């Protein structure tokens, strides 16, 4: 039972972390390698919020806002010239990630920081005590997934974004301001990444390089998922589940690379990943 | 020969460089203190890695973070032999051999994984990220064997002092750099740029880009492994960080800052940045990385070719001079080895069909083409003309039916294999190599017949007479040294035709070769095609919209309408037929 819960909650956490990256890759076809840095920014927003003596929950909106604003600046200055050079965009955003990491180090120091728990304790699920926070993560993942579906299906921005995904030239010819769609998407993506950073704080230690560890896993999941949130959810369930199984039954060290290796193999067999399968 | 005289300055430059660095290697140990010697030894090892990344990324366009994994594998292979078995001369030789062989095997596997038929550049990058992570985790889980997270330390290596290691790595670096310089400037080295520019064109010139990439990955993995061996010996410690993807990104950063695609730039970049890091990180630990990171971002956005590009912009004249000197080989026409067997069918198509899902684009196509025929394929937009051409040149395209070239069934064959059977395809939009010169483009077309030299840059350009004629009649023979990016649209079309003819194909497929050309250019191409088929015995299939043009030059016309072949006959038969008139005036469905 605990195993099953572990699988589901792990998948939920992976989903939360990868969502921001997927939003950007899905619409812009750009891989934001500074994604890890935004997770870190979000986590430090939680640290700063706690430092100011505010309610820990206030960190969520703050992080989203900070992430989105910084993301907006990044899109304008760094990403915009690189839409035609996607491999260079990977490098430029990776470089940005280094810069952000160093700035955080200069500001907060390189030590591990602690934040107050958002939720603590356990609840009984079918007679087994289980971490309340991990269950909350499942709820959070559902909320993010549903919010995104609503954003894509039910709003003007979402409709424009879908048009850009399908055929950007046509979208522009139809009078959609693709530059603004891109800016908005990038801001939403980075905002989500920062939000995910806050949500990660109770689960991992907070230090200036915490994001890098999460980057590759979410990157691989996004490559497999393509541009759809439902396939991302499936990918997270499958690979997150596999990760828990490998960690439990083989070795935790191999568990850490399960997601990356399985995703690479899936992409070799079917280059479109789960998008077409 | 004036051309051969233009090469010596390069050779002198290289010799001077090698000499200068050799002097530093011999005198250096006397000048530098212990700390500097140590750091520079490490920097030079890293510079070897930067050279390998530059060949893969700067020249061939494969962005890779995986060199760190091969480096780490080599380093760990050496360190494990030396720690667990000992450091006798025989075991040192074993360590060296393993440090090269294990990464080569790993590299071959990674190459096979990364470059399948139809895999994207991004996928190769993805794999290059996964490999270092996997290797790092293996190291972590290796227990006593790999020293896990603390790495291996305290083994004895080569019996060399600090200065000895400095010299050894210096020499290795110079050898690597010189080989890389010679290779990338050789005829074969141009293949790398051709792959980066236009992989599809490479395949349709009968080359196998994927196999070349796998070979390159394999060999450079071995070089990285050698660097790993040096590192394990010189530093006396190997740690999991040496294999990680973060280290892989650092190598890419050095390469980018030094200037991708220049070999020397990345060497300077690696040595400069690593040395400065060691010097400055004590005083300004975080600020230094901040500066490097910021510089990297700015560089990628504004100067994608690195500092070397800046230097080139400051010295534009010298560069231009070199280009015009180095790149004007003499044209040498070779006798055609094209024994056209008369009468036999070059192409036989029966019952060919192609569908995308439920949409039937082609159905029931039967078509025979013999040597010396110039068959024009006409039909309205959407009739399936280009699709038919694709089915003839890529064996994986057709859904049903049979296509044979010179009697051989092509189903399942890749474009490069079909080229080997004697099919040359010219695309609708001129598909050439923009970063190469006219002569280099033509050399690529010959590469599948005559393996290009790994060392030399030829002073002559050997072409079949037919291809040389095209160059002469279009005036391209006077601009062999000119970069393709400076050619006009019409010149690019002519160049591509010359490249296709240089393949000495039995059958040439041309997709609207005259689109967007002037009247004069069009007449030239028409005359060339008539000569190729009428006099030299090539067979050609021409997709064309201009019926007047078609009428003038064709020996036979085939009409395609809504995916079906509705007419196949002589020029007169077709031009005067009722069916054609109905189709073109938008009448009843055939």
mmCIF file of C-alpha atoms in Angstrom, chain A residues 25 29 31 33 77-79 81-82 85-103 105-106 109-110 212 215-217 219-220 223 251-254 256-257 260-261 263-269 271, chain B residues 57 61-63 65 111-123 125-127 129-130 133-134 137-138 140-141 148 245-246 249-250 252-253 256 260 285-287 289-290 292-297 299-304:
data_model
loop_
_atom_site.group_PDB
_atom_site.id
_atom_site.type_symbol
_atom_site.label_atom_id
_atom_site.label_comp_id
_atom_site.label_asym_id
_atom_site.label_seq_id
_atom_site.Cartn_x
_atom_site.Cartn_y
_atom_site.Cartn_z
ATOM 1 C CA UNK A 25 8.622 23.502 -24.601
ATOM 2 C CA UNK A 29 9.795 24.461 -28.787
ATOM 3 C CA UNK A 31 14.106 23.943 -23.795
ATOM 4 C CA UNK A 33 17.679 24.801 -19.199
ATOM 5 C CA UNK A 77 16.444 39.692 -23.327
ATOM 6 C CA UNK A 78 17.801 36.174 -23.761
ATOM 7 C CA UNK A 79 15.332 33.809 -25.339
ATOM 8 C CA UNK A 81 16.920 36.174 -30.284
ATOM 9 C CA UNK A 82 17.310 32.398 -30.071
ATOM 10 C CA UNK A 85 18.614 28.403 -32.799
ATOM 11 C CA UNK A 86 17.072 25.917 -30.360
ATOM 12 C CA UNK A 87 20.370 24.232 -29.460
ATOM 13 C CA UNK A 88 21.896 27.613 -28.657
ATOM 14 C CA UNK A 89 18.851 28.404 -26.553
ATOM 15 C CA UNK A 90 19.638 25.351 -24.409
ATOM 16 C CA UNK A 91 23.140 26.711 -23.856
ATOM 17 C CA UNK A 92 22.116 30.295 -23.204
ATOM 18 C CA UNK A 93 19.514 29.268 -20.634
ATOM 19 C CA UNK A 94 22.017 26.906 -19.015
ATOM 20 C CA UNK A 95 24.429 29.857 -18.742
ATOM 21 C CA UNK A 96 21.632 31.912 -17.219
ATOM 22 C CA UNK A 97 21.083 29.102 -14.745
ATOM 23 C CA UNK A 98 24.738 29.365 -13.681
ATOM 24 C CA UNK A 99 24.392 33.125 -13.244
ATOM 25 C CA UNK A 100 21.243 32.771 -11.149
ATOM 26 C CA UNK A 101 22.830 30.065 -9.036
ATOM 27 C CA UNK A 102 25.842 32.274 -8.313
ATOM 28 C CA UNK A 103 23.672 35.317 -7.558
ATOM 29 C CA UNK A 105 24.921 32.063 -3.515
ATOM 30 C CA UNK A 106 26.184 35.627 -3.180
ATOM 31 C CA UNK A 109 25.326 31.996 1.059
ATOM 32 C CA UNK A 110 25.984 28.459 -0.059
ATOM 33 C CA UNK A 212 20.076 20.920 -11.177
ATOM 34 C CA UNK A 215 16.376 19.461 -14.210
ATOM 35 C CA UNK A 216 17.348 16.311 -16.115
ATOM 36 C CA UNK A 217 14.443 14.213 -14.890
ATOM 37 C CA UNK A 219 13.668 17.493 -19.116
ATOM 38 C CA UNK A 220 13.475 13.827 -20.090
ATOM 39 C CA UNK A 223 10.843 15.160 -24.192
ATOM 40 C CA UNK A 251 18.906 0.110 -5.381
ATOM 41 C CA UNK A 252 18.114 3.743 -4.631
ATOM 42 C CA UNK A 253 21.099 4.809 -6.727
ATOM 43 C CA UNK A 254 19.693 3.146 -9.834
ATOM 44 C CA UNK A 256 17.764 8.015 -9.495
ATOM 45 C CA UNK A 257 18.548 7.272 -13.122
ATOM 46 C CA UNK A 260 16.340 9.323 -17.595
ATOM 47 C CA UNK A 261 17.295 5.889 -18.943
ATOM 48 C CA UNK A 263 12.859 7.993 -21.315
ATOM 49 C CA UNK A 264 15.921 7.759 -23.533
ATOM 50 C CA UNK A 265 14.970 4.224 -24.559
ATOM 51 C CA UNK A 266 11.379 5.207 -25.262
ATOM 52 C CA UNK A 267 12.570 8.057 -27.449
ATOM 53 C CA UNK A 268 14.886 5.733 -29.360
ATOM 54 C CA UNK A 269 12.030 3.374 -30.135
ATOM 55 C CA UNK A 271 11.018 9.482 -31.509
ATOM 56 C CA UNK B 57 29.663 20.491 -32.066
ATOM 57 C CA UNK B 61 26.700 20.414 -35.322
ATOM 58 C CA UNK B 62 26.133 17.735 -32.674
ATOM 59 C CA UNK B 63 25.725 19.501 -29.343
ATOM 60 C CA UNK B 65 27.611 16.937 -23.101
ATOM 61 C CA UNK B 111 26.683 6.627 -31.247
ATOM 62 C CA UNK B 112 24.470 3.751 -32.311
ATOM 63 C CA UNK B 113 21.853 4.888 -29.799
ATOM 64 C CA UNK B 114 22.021 8.548 -30.820
ATOM 65 C CA UNK B 115 22.090 8.306 -34.589
ATOM 66 C CA UNK B 116 19.432 6.049 -35.993
ATOM 67 C CA UNK B 117 17.712 6.589 -39.313
ATOM 68 C CA UNK B 118 15.611 9.688 -38.769
ATOM 69 C CA UNK B 119 16.666 10.640 -35.249
ATOM 70 C CA UNK B 120 16.749 14.347 -34.506
ATOM 71 C CA UNK B 121 19.746 16.472 -33.414
ATOM 72 C CA UNK B 122 17.951 17.155 -30.163
ATOM 73 C CA UNK B 123 17.783 13.439 -29.452
ATOM 74 C CA UNK B 125 21.857 15.945 -27.181
ATOM 75 C CA UNK B 126 19.368 14.201 -24.922
ATOM 76 C CA UNK B 127 21.412 10.994 -25.000
ATOM 77 C CA UNK B 129 22.962 14.209 -21.153
ATOM 78 C CA UNK B 130 21.820 10.809 -20.005
ATOM 79 C CA UNK B 133 24.402 10.760 -15.463
ATOM 80 C CA UNK B 134 24.344 7.003 -15.862
ATOM 81 C CA UNK B 137 25.528 6.745 -10.857
ATOM 82 C CA UNK B 138 27.488 3.616 -11.758
ATOM 83 C CA UNK B 140 28.461 5.920 -6.996
ATOM 84 C CA UNK B 141 27.185 2.376 -6.831
ATOM 85 C CA UNK B 148 31.913 5.583 -4.542
ATOM 86 C CA UNK B 245 27.104 16.212 -17.001
ATOM 87 C CA UNK B 246 27.923 19.484 -15.260
ATOM 88 C CA UNK B 249 28.553 21.573 -19.891
ATOM 89 C CA UNK B 250 31.774 23.222 -18.757
ATOM 90 C CA UNK B 252 30.932 23.160 -24.006
ATOM 91 C CA UNK B 253 31.276 26.560 -22.331
ATOM 92 C CA UNK B 256 31.803 28.302 -27.053
ATOM 93 C CA UNK B 260 33.389 26.925 -32.039
ATOM 94 C CA UNK B 285 34.882 32.386 -5.474
ATOM 95 C CA UNK B 286 31.353 33.043 -6.689
ATOM 96 C CA UNK B 287 31.870 36.196 -8.656
ATOM 97 C CA UNK B 289 31.653 31.788 -12.034
ATOM 98 C CA UNK B 290 29.082 34.550 -12.308
ATOM 99 C CA UNK B 292 31.944 33.260 -16.834
ATOM 100 C CA UNK B 293 28.241 32.385 -16.891
ATOM 101 C CA UNK B 294 27.189 35.886 -17.911
ATOM 102 C CA UNK B 295 29.879 36.058 -20.564
ATOM 103 C CA UNK B 296 28.717 32.717 -21.911
ATOM 104 C CA UNK B 297 25.116 33.890 -22.239
ATOM 105 C CA UNK B 299 28.436 35.201 -26.257
ATOM 106 C CA UNK B 300 25.816 32.665 -27.321
ATOM 107 C CA UNK B 301 23.351 35.424 -28.136
ATOM 108 C CA UNK B 302 25.601 37.967 -29.783
ATOM 109 C CA UNK B 303 28.672 36.094 -31.000
ATOM 110 C CA UNK B 304 27.647 32.488 -31.580
#
